[in-house]
PDB file of C-alpha atoms and ligand atoms in Angstrom:
ATOM      1  CA  MET A  24       0.141   0.169   0.262  1.00 44.00           C
ATOM      2  CA  PRO A  25       1.610   3.707  -1.194  1.00 45.00           C
ATOM      3  CA  ARG A  26       2.273   5.376   2.255  1.00 47.00           C
ATOM      4  CA  GLY A  27      -0.074   8.365   3.031  1.00 44.00           C
ATOM      5  CA  ASN A  28      -3.337   6.173   2.400  1.00 47.00           C
ATOM      6  CA  MET A  29      -3.249   4.073   5.181  1.00 46.00           C
ATOM      7  CA  PRO A  30      -5.591   3.418   6.598  1.00 44.00           C
ATOM      8  CA  ARG A  31      -5.738   4.924  10.433  1.00 48.00           C
ATOM      9  CA  GLN A  32      -5.077   2.643  13.863  1.00 45.00           C
ATOM     10  CA  PRO A  33      -6.546   2.951  17.383  1.00 42.00           C
ATOM     11  CA  SER A  34      -2.735   3.904  19.355  1.00 45.00           C
ATOM     12  CA  ARG A  35      -2.489   0.909  21.751  1.00 45.00           C
ATOM     13  CA  SER A  36      -2.283   3.426  24.793  1.00 43.00           C
ATOM     14  CA  GLY A  37      -6.006   4.316  23.318  1.00 42.00           C
ATOM     15  CA  ARG A  38      -4.667   7.928  22.937  1.00 46.00           C
ATOM     16  CA  GLN A  39      -5.612   9.164  19.829  1.00 44.00           C
ATOM     17  CA  GLU A  40      -6.352  12.628  19.355  1.00 43.00           C
ATOM     18  CA  GLY A  41     -10.542  13.555  20.230  1.00 42.00           C
ATOM     19  CA  VAL A  42      -9.711  10.560  23.015  1.00 40.00           C
ATOM     20  CA  ARG A  43      -7.915  11.787  26.111  1.00 45.00           C
ATOM     21  CA  ARG A  44      -8.927  16.169  25.419  1.00 46.00           C
ATOM     22  CA  GLY A  45     -12.521  14.157  25.814  1.00 43.00           C
ATOM     23  CA  MET A  46     -11.612  12.370  29.052  1.00 42.00           C
ATOM     24  CA  ARG A  47      -9.963  14.896  30.152  1.00 47.00           C
ATOM     25  CA  ALA A  48     -12.953  17.109  29.716  1.00 42.00           C
ATOM     26  CA  ALA A  49     -15.922  15.025  30.527  1.00 42.00           C
ATOM     27  CA  SER A  50     -13.613  14.196  34.425  1.00 43.00           C
ATOM     28  CA  LYS A  51     -13.714  18.497  34.534  1.00 45.00           C
ATOM     29  CA  ASN A  52     -17.732  18.114  33.537  1.00 46.00           C
ATOM     30  CA  ILE A  53     -17.369  20.563  29.793  1.00 43.00           C
ATOM     31  CA  PRO A  54     -18.078  20.300  26.761  1.00 43.00           C
ATOM     32  CA  ALA A  55     -14.782  18.797  25.215  1.00 41.00           C
ATOM     33  CA  ARG A  56     -14.567  20.750  22.163  1.00 44.00           C
ATOM     34  CA  SER A  57     -14.319  18.555  19.327  1.00 42.00           C
ATOM     35  CA  ALA A  58     -18.124  16.534  21.228  1.00 40.00           C
ATOM     36  CA  ALA A  59     -19.445  20.335  20.646  1.00 42.00           C
ATOM     37  CA  ARG A  60     -18.645  20.410  17.007  1.00 44.00           C
ATOM     38  CA  ARG A  61     -20.268  17.095  16.724  1.00 43.00           C
ATOM     39  CA  GLU A  62     -23.605  18.400  18.560  1.00 41.00           C
ATOM     40  CA  SER A  63     -26.781  19.617  15.672  1.00 43.00           C
ATOM     41  CA  PRO A  64     -27.370  22.435  16.990  1.00 44.00           C
ATOM     42  CA  ALA A  65     -30.714  20.964  15.177  1.00 45.00           C
ATOM     43  CA  ALA A  66     -30.873  18.311  17.052  1.00 47.00           C
ATOM     44  CA  PRO A  67     -34.144  18.732  19.171  1.00 47.00           C
ATOM     45  CA  GLY A  68     -33.737  19.779  22.437  1.00 49.00           C
ATOM     46  CA  ASN A  69     -30.522  21.721  21.484  1.00 55.00           C
ATOM     47  CA  VAL A  70     -32.059  24.710  19.646  1.00 53.00           C
ATOM     48  CA  ALA A  71     -28.640  27.827  19.068  1.00 57.00           C
ATOM     49  CA  LYS A  72     -29.069  31.123  20.615  1.00 58.00           C
ATOM     50  CA  PRO A  73     -28.959  33.575  18.514  1.00 55.00           C
ATOM     51  CA  THR A  74     -26.312  35.769  17.637  1.00 60.00           C
ATOM     52  CA  VAL A  75     -26.604  38.604  19.408  1.00 55.00           C
ATOM     53  CA  PRO A  76     -23.783  42.018  17.998  1.00 53.00           C
ATOM     54  CA  LYS A  77     -22.012  43.018  20.966  1.00 56.00           C
ATOM     55  CA  LYS A  78     -22.609  46.704  21.315  1.00 52.00           C
ATOM     56  CA  LYS A  79     -20.034  49.367  21.505  1.00 50.00           C
ATOM     57  CA  PRO A  80     -19.730  50.685  24.753  1.00 48.00           C
ATOM     58  CA  SER A  81     -21.460  54.623  24.763  1.00 48.00           C
ATOM     59  CA  TYR A  82     -19.227  57.001  27.125  1.00 56.00           C
ATOM     60  CA  GLY A  83     -23.293  59.295  26.433  1.00 71.00           C
ATOM     61  CA  TYR A  84     -20.019  62.387  26.175  1.00 86.00           C
ATOM     62  CA  ASP A  85     -22.054  65.073  23.958  1.00 93.00           C
ATOM     63  CA  PRO A  86     -20.714  68.059  24.620  1.00 95.00           C
ATOM     64  CA  LEU A  87     -24.444  70.040  23.481  1.00 96.00           C
ATOM     65  CA  ASN A  88     -26.479  68.314  25.084  1.00 95.00           C
ATOM     66  CA  PRO A  89     -27.917  70.305  26.924  1.00 96.00           C
ATOM     67  CA  GLU A  90     -28.133  69.637  30.994  1.00 96.00           C
ATOM     68  CA  ARG A  91     -24.268  70.080  30.802  1.00 97.00           C
ATOM     69  CA  VAL A  92     -24.674  73.909  28.361  1.00 98.00           C
ATOM     70  CA  ARG A  93     -27.289  74.456  31.407  1.00 98.00           C
ATOM     71  CA  GLN A  94     -23.937  74.033  33.685  1.00 98.00           C
ATOM     72  CA  ILE A  95     -21.655  76.445  31.808  1.00 98.00           C
ATOM     73  CA  ILE A  96     -24.434  79.149  32.439  1.00 98.00           C
ATOM     74  CA  ALA A  97     -25.361  78.313  35.542  1.00 98.00           C
ATOM     75  CA  GLY A  98     -20.983  78.289  36.426  1.00 98.00           C
ATOM     76  CA  LEU A  99     -20.988  81.775  34.317  1.00 98.00           C
ATOM     77  CA  ASP A 100     -23.779  83.367  36.620  1.00 98.00           C
ATOM     78  CA  GLN A 101     -22.419  81.998  40.006  1.00 97.00           C
ATOM     79  CA  MET A 102     -19.319  84.170  38.172  1.00 98.00           C
ATOM     80  CA  TYR A 103     -20.117  87.188  37.477  1.00 97.00           C
ATOM     81  CA  PRO A 104     -22.823  87.737  38.694  1.00 96.00           C
ATOM     82  CA  GLY A 105     -24.625  90.664  37.096  1.00 91.00           C
ATOM     83  CA  VAL A 106     -22.590  92.434  35.080  1.00 91.00           C
ATOM     84  CA  THR A 107     -22.360  94.441  32.123  1.00 91.00           C
ATOM     85  CA  CYS A 108     -21.205  95.758  28.983  1.00 94.00           C
ATOM     86  CA  ALA A 109     -17.569  97.162  30.313  1.00 92.00           C
ATOM     87  CA  LEU A 110     -17.600  99.823  27.226  1.00 96.00           C
ATOM     88  CA  THR A 111     -18.578 103.476  29.409  1.00 96.00           C
ATOM     89  CA  HIS A 112     -21.992 105.239  27.706  1.00 97.00           C
ATOM     90  CA  ARG A 113     -24.814 106.837  28.726  1.00 97.00           C
ATOM     91  CA  SER A 114     -26.248 106.640  25.600  1.00 98.00           C
ATOM     92  CA  ALA A 115     -27.168 104.389  22.354  1.00 98.00           C
ATOM     93  CA  TRP A 116     -25.270 106.777  20.580  1.00 98.00           C
ATOM     94  CA  GLU A 117     -21.403 106.982  23.055  1.00 98.00           C
ATOM     95  CA  LEU A 118     -22.409 103.119  23.361  1.00 98.00           C
ATOM     96  CA  LEU A 119     -22.612 102.446  19.597  1.00 98.00           C
ATOM     97  CA  VAL A 120     -18.835 104.295  18.934  1.00 98.00           C
ATOM     98  CA  ALA A 121     -17.062 102.618  22.339  1.00 98.00           C
ATOM     99  CA  THR A 122     -17.503  99.849  20.920  1.00 97.00           C
ATOM    100  CA  ILE A 123     -16.449 100.823  17.282  1.00 98.00           C
ATOM    101  CA  LEU A 124     -13.403 101.730  19.126  1.00 98.00           C
ATOM    102  CA  SER A 125     -13.357  98.701  21.029  1.00 95.00           C
ATOM    103  CA  ALA A 126     -11.820  96.226  17.895  1.00 93.00           C
ATOM    104  CA  GLN A 127      -8.538  95.532  18.227  1.00 91.00           C
ATOM    105  CA  CYS A 128      -8.290  97.555  20.986  1.00 93.00           C
ATOM    106  CA  THR A 129      -8.469  97.693  25.248  1.00 91.00           C
ATOM    107  CA  ASP A 130     -11.700  98.150  26.219  1.00 92.00           C
ATOM    108  CA  VAL A 131      -9.553 100.332  29.484  1.00 93.00           C
ATOM    109  CA  ARG A 132      -8.099 102.182  26.384  1.00 96.00           C
ATOM    110  CA  VAL A 133     -11.459 102.678  25.032  1.00 97.00           C
ATOM    111  CA  ASN A 134     -13.026 104.380  29.264  1.00 97.00           C
ATOM    112  CA  MET A 135     -10.278 106.439  28.766  1.00 98.00           C
ATOM    113  CA  VAL A 136     -10.034 108.190  25.254  1.00 98.00           C
ATOM    114  CA  THR A 137     -14.530 108.573  25.369  1.00 98.00           C
ATOM    115  CA  PRO A 138     -15.419 111.111  28.100  1.00 98.00           C
ATOM    116  CA  VAL A 139     -13.080 112.910  26.584  1.00 98.00           C
ATOM    117  CA  LEU A 140     -14.458 112.979  23.571  1.00 98.00           C
ATOM    118  CA  PHE A 141     -17.731 112.796  24.099  1.00 98.00           C
ATOM    119  CA  GLU A 142     -17.548 116.075  26.190  1.00 98.00           C
ATOM    120  CA  LYS A 143     -15.457 117.407  22.824  1.00 98.00           C
ATOM    121  CA  TYR A 144     -18.679 116.309  20.536  1.00 98.00           C
ATOM    122  CA  PRO A 145     -21.241 115.723  22.963  1.00 97.00           C
ATOM    123  CA  THR A 146     -24.508 115.049  20.386  1.00 98.00           C
ATOM    124  CA  VAL A 147     -24.522 113.133  17.008  1.00 98.00           C
ATOM    125  CA  GLN A 148     -24.798 115.513  14.990  1.00 98.00           C
ATOM    126  CA  ASP A 149     -20.811 117.468  15.781  1.00 98.00           C
ATOM    127  CA  PHE A 150     -20.090 114.056  15.039  1.00 98.00           C
ATOM    128  CA  ALA A 151     -21.522 113.995  11.707  1.00 98.00           C
ATOM    129  CA  ALA A 152     -20.593 117.903  10.593  1.00 98.00           C
ATOM    130  CA  LEU A 153     -16.145 116.517  10.801  1.00 98.00           C
ATOM    131  CA  GLU A 154     -14.165 115.183   8.928  1.00 98.00           C
ATOM    132  CA  PRO A 155     -12.992 111.660   9.170  1.00 98.00           C
ATOM    133  CA  GLU A 156      -9.790 113.198   9.141  1.00 98.00           C
ATOM    134  CA  GLN A 157     -10.580 115.949  12.521  1.00 98.00           C
ATOM    135  CA  LEU A 158     -11.875 113.247  14.549  1.00 98.00           C
ATOM    136  CA  GLU A 159      -8.080 110.570  14.215  1.00 98.00           C
ATOM    137  CA  PRO A 160      -6.683 112.260  16.663  1.00 98.00           C
ATOM    138  CA  ASP A 161      -8.918 112.566  19.045  1.00 98.00           C
ATOM    139  CA  ILE A 162      -8.883 107.884  18.288  1.00 98.00           C
ATOM    140  CA  ARG A 163      -5.825 107.443  17.694  1.00 97.00           C
ATOM    141  CA  SER A 164      -4.439 105.891  20.149  1.00 97.00           C
ATOM    142  CA  THR A 165      -7.542 102.747  20.259  1.00 97.00           C
ATOM    143  CA  GLY A 166      -5.805 101.993  17.031  1.00 97.00           C
ATOM    144  CA  PHE A 167      -6.243 101.620  13.284  1.00 97.00           C
ATOM    145  CA  PHE A 168      -8.071 105.559  13.941  1.00 98.00           C
ATOM    146  CA  ARG A 169      -8.225 106.156  10.048  1.00 98.00           C
ATOM    147  CA  ASN A 170     -10.798 103.568   9.600  1.00 98.00           C
ATOM    148  CA  LYS A 171     -12.675 104.139  12.851  1.00 98.00           C
ATOM    149  CA  SER A 172     -12.566 108.288  12.036  1.00 98.00           C
ATOM    150  CA  LYS A 173     -14.151 107.073   8.847  1.00 98.00           C
ATOM    151  CA  SER A 174     -17.068 104.646  10.226  1.00 98.00           C
ATOM    152  CA  VAL A 175     -17.614 107.059  12.973  1.00 98.00           C
ATOM    153  CA  VAL A 176     -18.047 110.228  11.321  1.00 98.00           C
ATOM    154  CA  GLY A 177     -20.144 107.746   7.996  1.00 98.00           C
ATOM    155  CA  ALA A 178     -21.967 106.042  10.658  1.00 98.00           C
ATOM    156  CA  ALA A 179     -22.877 109.734  12.370  1.00 98.00           C
ATOM    157  CA  ARG A 180     -24.375 111.094   8.980  1.00 98.00           C
ATOM    158  CA  LYS A 181     -26.471 108.409   8.501  1.00 98.00           C
ATOM    159  CA  ILE A 182     -27.926 108.268  11.703  1.00 98.00           C
ATOM    160  CA  VAL A 183     -28.804 112.036  11.315  1.00 98.00           C
ATOM    161  CA  SER A 184     -29.536 112.083   7.392  1.00 98.00           C
ATOM    162  CA  ASP A 185     -31.590 108.031   7.416  1.00 98.00           C
ATOM    163  CA  PHE A 186     -32.737 108.748  11.649  1.00 98.00           C
ATOM    164  CA  GLY A 187     -33.789 110.947  12.465  1.00 98.00           C
ATOM    165  CA  GLY A 188     -30.487 111.981  14.694  1.00 98.00           C
ATOM    166  CA  LYS A 189     -31.286 108.108  16.780  1.00 98.00           C
ATOM    167  CA  VAL A 190     -29.816 105.506  17.011  1.00 98.00           C
ATOM    168  CA  PRO A 191     -31.943 102.337  15.593  1.00 98.00           C
ATOM    169  CA  GLU A 192     -32.908 100.269  17.075  1.00 98.00           C
ATOM    170  CA  THR A 193     -33.554  97.122  14.942  1.00 98.00           C
ATOM    171  CA  MET A 194     -30.841  94.321  13.462  1.00 98.00           C
ATOM    172  CA  GLU A 195     -31.620  95.200  10.214  1.00 98.00           C
ATOM    173  CA  GLU A 196     -31.044  98.968  10.169  1.00 98.00           C
ATOM    174  CA  LEU A 197     -27.792  99.147  12.266  1.00 98.00           C
ATOM    175  CA  LEU A 198     -25.941  96.994   9.477  1.00 98.00           C
ATOM    176  CA  THR A 199     -26.376  99.932   7.589  1.00 98.00           C
ATOM    177  CA  LEU A 200     -24.089 101.775   9.462  1.00 98.00           C
ATOM    178  CA  PRO A 201     -20.488 102.650   8.358  1.00 96.00           C
ATOM    179  CA  GLY A 202     -18.350 100.412   9.879  1.00 93.00           C
ATOM    180  CA  VAL A 203     -20.842  98.536  11.963  1.00 97.00           C
ATOM    181  CA  ALA A 204     -21.304  94.524  11.263  1.00 96.00           C
ATOM    182  CA  ARG A 205     -23.380  92.351  13.865  1.00 97.00           C
ATOM    183  CA  LYS A 206     -20.973  92.299  16.856  1.00 96.00           C
ATOM    184  CA  THR A 207     -21.546  95.844  17.031  1.00 97.00           C
ATOM    185  CA  ALA A 208     -25.257  95.610  16.482  1.00 98.00           C
ATOM    186  CA  ASN A 209     -25.535  92.964  19.466  1.00 98.00           C
ATOM    187  CA  VAL A 210     -23.387  95.209  21.535  1.00 97.00           C
ATOM    188  CA  VAL A 211     -26.026  97.896  21.075  1.00 98.00           C
ATOM    189  CA  LEU A 212     -29.418  95.285  21.148  1.00 98.00           C
ATOM    190  CA  GLY A 213     -28.643  93.311  24.111  1.00 97.00           C
ATOM    191  CA  THR A 214     -26.875  96.506  26.293  1.00 97.00           C
ATOM    192  CA  TRP A 215     -28.762  99.031  24.883  1.00 98.00           C
ATOM    193  CA  PHE A 216     -31.726  99.063  23.920  1.00 98.00           C
ATOM    194  CA  LYS A 217     -31.873  95.485  26.664  1.00 97.00           C
ATOM    195  CA  LYS A 218     -32.578  93.298  23.138  1.00 97.00           C
ATOM    196  CA  ASN A 219     -31.572  89.619  22.755  1.00 97.00           C
ATOM    197  CA  GLU A 220     -30.850  89.319  18.942  1.00 97.00           C
ATOM    198  CA  GLY A 221     -28.080  88.019  19.108  1.00 97.00           C
ATOM    199  CA  VAL A 222     -24.965  86.667  20.454  1.00 98.00           C
ATOM    200  CA  VAL A 223     -21.967  88.947  20.707  1.00 97.00           C
ATOM    201  CA  VAL A 224     -18.847  87.246  19.090  1.00 97.00           C
ATOM    202  CA  ASP A 225     -15.766  88.275  20.133  1.00 94.00           C
ATOM    203  CA  THR A 226     -11.947  87.171  20.281  1.00 94.00           C
ATOM    204  CA  HIS A 227     -12.870  86.408  23.934  1.00 96.00           C
ATOM    205  CA  VAL A 228     -16.623  84.692  22.827  1.00 97.00           C
ATOM    206  CA  THR A 229     -14.206  82.776  19.713  1.00 97.00           C
ATOM    207  CA  ARG A 230     -11.561  81.673  22.202  1.00 98.00           C
ATOM    208  CA  ILE A 231     -13.683  80.222  25.331  1.00 98.00           C
ATOM    209  CA  SER A 232     -16.436  79.246  23.156  1.00 98.00           C
ATOM    210  CA  ARG A 233     -13.991  76.631  21.231  1.00 98.00           C
ATOM    211  CA  ARG A 234     -12.355  75.324  24.607  1.00 98.00           C
ATOM    212  CA  LEU A 235     -16.241  74.600  25.797  1.00 98.00           C
ATOM    213  CA  GLU A 236     -16.278  72.684  22.939  1.00 97.00           C
ATOM    214  CA  LEU A 237     -19.278  74.549  21.639  1.00 98.00           C
ATOM    215  CA  THR A 238     -18.702  74.385  18.493  1.00 97.00           C
ATOM    216  CA  ARG A 239     -16.428  73.872  16.173  1.00 96.00           C
ATOM    217  CA  HIS A 240     -15.858  76.974  14.341  1.00 97.00           C
ATOM    218  CA  GLU A 241     -13.779  79.811  14.520  1.00 96.00           C
ATOM    219  CA  ASP A 242     -15.621  82.128  11.443  1.00 97.00           C
ATOM    220  CA  ALA A 243     -17.634  84.607  13.433  1.00 96.00           C
ATOM    221  CA  GLN A 244     -20.755  84.524  12.312  1.00 96.00           C
ATOM    222  CA  LYS A 245     -20.534  80.599  12.276  1.00 98.00           C
ATOM    223  CA  ILE A 246     -19.727  80.694  16.084  1.00 98.00           C
ATOM    224  CA  GLU A 247     -22.489  83.184  16.628  1.00 98.00           C
ATOM    225  CA  GLN A 248     -25.455  80.667  15.523  1.00 98.00           C
ATOM    226  CA  ASP A 249     -24.158  77.811  16.453  1.00 98.00           C
ATOM    227  CA  LEU A 250     -24.435  79.298  20.014  1.00 98.00           C
ATOM    228  CA  MET A 251     -27.849  80.947  19.207  1.00 98.00           C
ATOM    229  CA  ARG A 252     -29.357  77.548  19.085  1.00 98.00           C
ATOM    230  CA  ILE A 253     -28.237  75.954  22.255  1.00 98.00           C
ATOM    231  CA  ILE A 254     -28.537  78.530  24.295  1.00 98.00           C
ATOM    232  CA  PRO A 255     -31.282  80.242  25.585  1.00 97.00           C
ATOM    233  CA  ARG A 256     -32.455  83.872  23.937  1.00 98.00           C
ATOM    234  CA  GLU A 257     -33.805  84.990  26.986  1.00 97.00           C
ATOM    235  CA  ARG A 258     -29.044  84.979  27.691  1.00 97.00           C
ATOM    236  CA  TRP A 259     -27.911  85.576  25.188  1.00 98.00           C
ATOM    237  CA  THR A 260     -26.881  89.190  25.795  1.00 97.00           C
ATOM    238  CA  ASP A 261     -26.010  88.010  29.245  1.00 97.00           C
ATOM    239  CA  PHE A 262     -24.032  85.491  28.849  1.00 98.00           C
ATOM    240  CA  SER A 263     -22.000  87.337  25.827  1.00 97.00           C
ATOM    241  CA  HIS A 264     -20.870  90.095  28.787  1.00 97.00           C
ATOM    242  CA  GLU A 265     -20.545  86.794  31.112  1.00 98.00           C
ATOM    243  CA  VAL A 266     -17.482  84.790  28.718  1.00 98.00           C
ATOM    244  CA  ILE A 267     -16.020  88.331  27.634  1.00 96.00           C
ATOM    245  CA  TRP A 268     -15.577  88.948  31.607  1.00 96.00           C
ATOM    246  CA  HIS A 269     -14.557  85.685  31.746  1.00 98.00           C
ATOM    247  CA  GLY A 270     -11.860  85.658  29.042  1.00 96.00           C
ATOM    248  CA  ARG A 271     -10.309  88.876  30.634  1.00 94.00           C
ATOM    249  CA  LYS A 272     -10.262  87.607  34.306  1.00 96.00           C
ATOM    250  CA  LEU A 273      -9.946  83.727  34.102  1.00 98.00           C
ATOM    251  CA  CYS A 274      -9.891  81.762  30.039  1.00 98.00           C
ATOM    252  CA  VAL A 275      -7.576  84.804  29.510  1.00 97.00           C
ATOM    253  CA  ALA A 276      -5.102  83.178  25.903  1.00 96.00           C
ATOM    254  CA  ARG A 277      -2.149  82.057  27.348  1.00 96.00           C
ATOM    255  CA  GLY A 278      -2.195  80.643  30.666  1.00 97.00           C
ATOM    256  CA  PRO A 279      -5.821  80.359  30.767  1.00 98.00           C
ATOM    257  CA  LYS A 280      -6.447  79.819  35.136  1.00 98.00           C
ATOM    258  CA  CYS A 281      -8.156  76.617  35.006  1.00 98.00           C
ATOM    259  CA  ALA A 282      -8.164  76.110  38.866  1.00 98.00           C
ATOM    260  CA  ASP A 283      -9.543  79.008  39.983  1.00 98.00           C
ATOM    261  CA  CYS A 284     -12.241  78.289  37.618  1.00 98.00           C
ATOM    262  CA  GLY A 285     -16.066  77.174  38.329  1.00 97.00           C
ATOM    263  CA  LEU A 286     -16.053  75.718  34.935  1.00 98.00           C
ATOM    264  CA  GLU A 287     -13.555  73.029  35.114  1.00 98.00           C
ATOM    265  CA  LYS A 288     -14.979  69.712  35.858  1.00 97.00           C
ATOM    266  CA  LEU A 289     -16.675  70.877  32.592  1.00 97.00           C
ATOM    267  CA  CYS A 290     -13.661  71.373  30.214  1.00 98.00           C
ATOM    268  CA  HIS A 291     -12.317  69.066  28.449  1.00 97.00           C
ATOM    269  CA  ALA A 292      -9.457  72.928  26.723  1.00 97.00           C
ATOM    270  CA  ALA A 293      -6.360  70.902  25.916  1.00 96.00           C
ATOM    271  CA  ASP A 294      -4.522  73.415  26.499  1.00 96.00           C
ATOM    272  CA  LYS A 295      -5.818  74.169  30.222  1.00 97.00           C
ATOM    273  CA  THR A 296      -3.243  74.622  32.827  1.00 97.00           C
ATOM    274  CA  TRP A 297      -4.592  72.101  35.171  1.00 96.00           C
ATOM    275  CA  SER A 298      -7.571  69.194  35.746  1.00 96.00           C
ATOM    276  CA  THR A 299      -9.696  67.138  36.615  1.00 96.00           C
ATOM    277  CA  VAL A 300     -11.230  65.623  33.845  1.00 95.00           C
ATOM    278  CA  GLU A 301     -10.240  64.123  30.830  1.00 94.00           C
ATOM    279  CA  ILE A 302      -8.520  65.826  27.924  1.00 94.00           C
ATOM    280  CA  HIS A 303      -9.673  66.959  24.317  1.00 94.00           C
ATOM    281  CA  LYS A 304      -7.710  67.503  22.246  1.00 90.00           C
ATOM    282  CA  ASP A 305      -9.199  68.985  19.558  1.00 89.00           C
ATOM    283  CA  ALA A 306     -10.941  71.037  22.315  1.00 92.00           C
ATOM    284  CA  LYS A 307      -9.056  74.384  21.354  1.00 90.00           C
ATOM    285  CA  PRO A 308      -8.811  77.341  20.925  1.00 91.00           C
TER     286      PRO A 308
HETATM  287  S1  LIG B 421     -10.802  75.305  32.860  1.00 72.71           S
HETATM  288 FE1  LIG B 421      -9.714  76.936  32.069  1.00 72.71          FE
HETATM  289  S2  LIG B 421      -9.984  76.953  29.740  1.00 72.71           S
HETATM  290 FE2  LIG B 421     -11.656  76.157  30.598  1.00 72.71          FE
HETATM  291  S3  LIG B 421     -13.000  76.987  30.979  1.00 72.71           S
HETATM  292 FE3  LIG B 421     -11.692  77.383  32.930  1.00 72.71          FE
HETATM  293  S4  LIG B 421      -9.475  78.332  32.849  1.00 72.71           S
HETATM  294 FE4  LIG B 421     -11.139  78.312  30.339  1.00 72.71          FE
END
């Protein structure tokens, strides 16, 4: 008989494959693998159980979860009760001018410039009568003074010619004024007219909203839309003020003071300086 075709003989010791495993399994009262293979699922009383796919574990983290957003708002309320706009003003016009001047400039600096400015030019008509160049020396220290002069004088002229000398109260009308975009309009509408038409998105709101994973956008308009979706409308103005204060006091651009922050447990920012929670690498300014 050619080699390789020999029928398999039981070994004398009875230790052929399967026997030993079956015996060992029997002695431990567990089914042997070979025995399990022989079992037919269709055998009476041996119905195979349907295979249930294993679920991936859900960690349940949703940065936009309404409860998380509520806790962030509550934390801000607690840290900054009753805060309002830091720009000194006595009228809608003064607030509008101060907000235009605050672009790329600190509120402290603007608050040093505006009292002198409004002493010199008390009314919107006074500003409308100026040439932009005449205003430049008065606002020079706020930076970008040429553009800011054009905006302030241009806004004054439009308010006098189209709105009877009164700062308009709607977003649509405010956006027709030179140098006024949504951020400035939101400041004036929310702070002076008490109208929640949007969320003020400045450098602080941008940075902190991204650190807190309330948005992934960098564009101010998209950030504002994201925030308007998750913050209750009646809180838009207060939320803006509180976040701006938070950005000045604790959540500064470099080296935020996380150990002192009331939002620390809710914040997973990648550039935290101290943390008791896990860090999310995409949560960055
Ligand atoms: S924990 Fe730190 S990074 Fe987060 S909001 Fe507070 S100060 Fe900002």
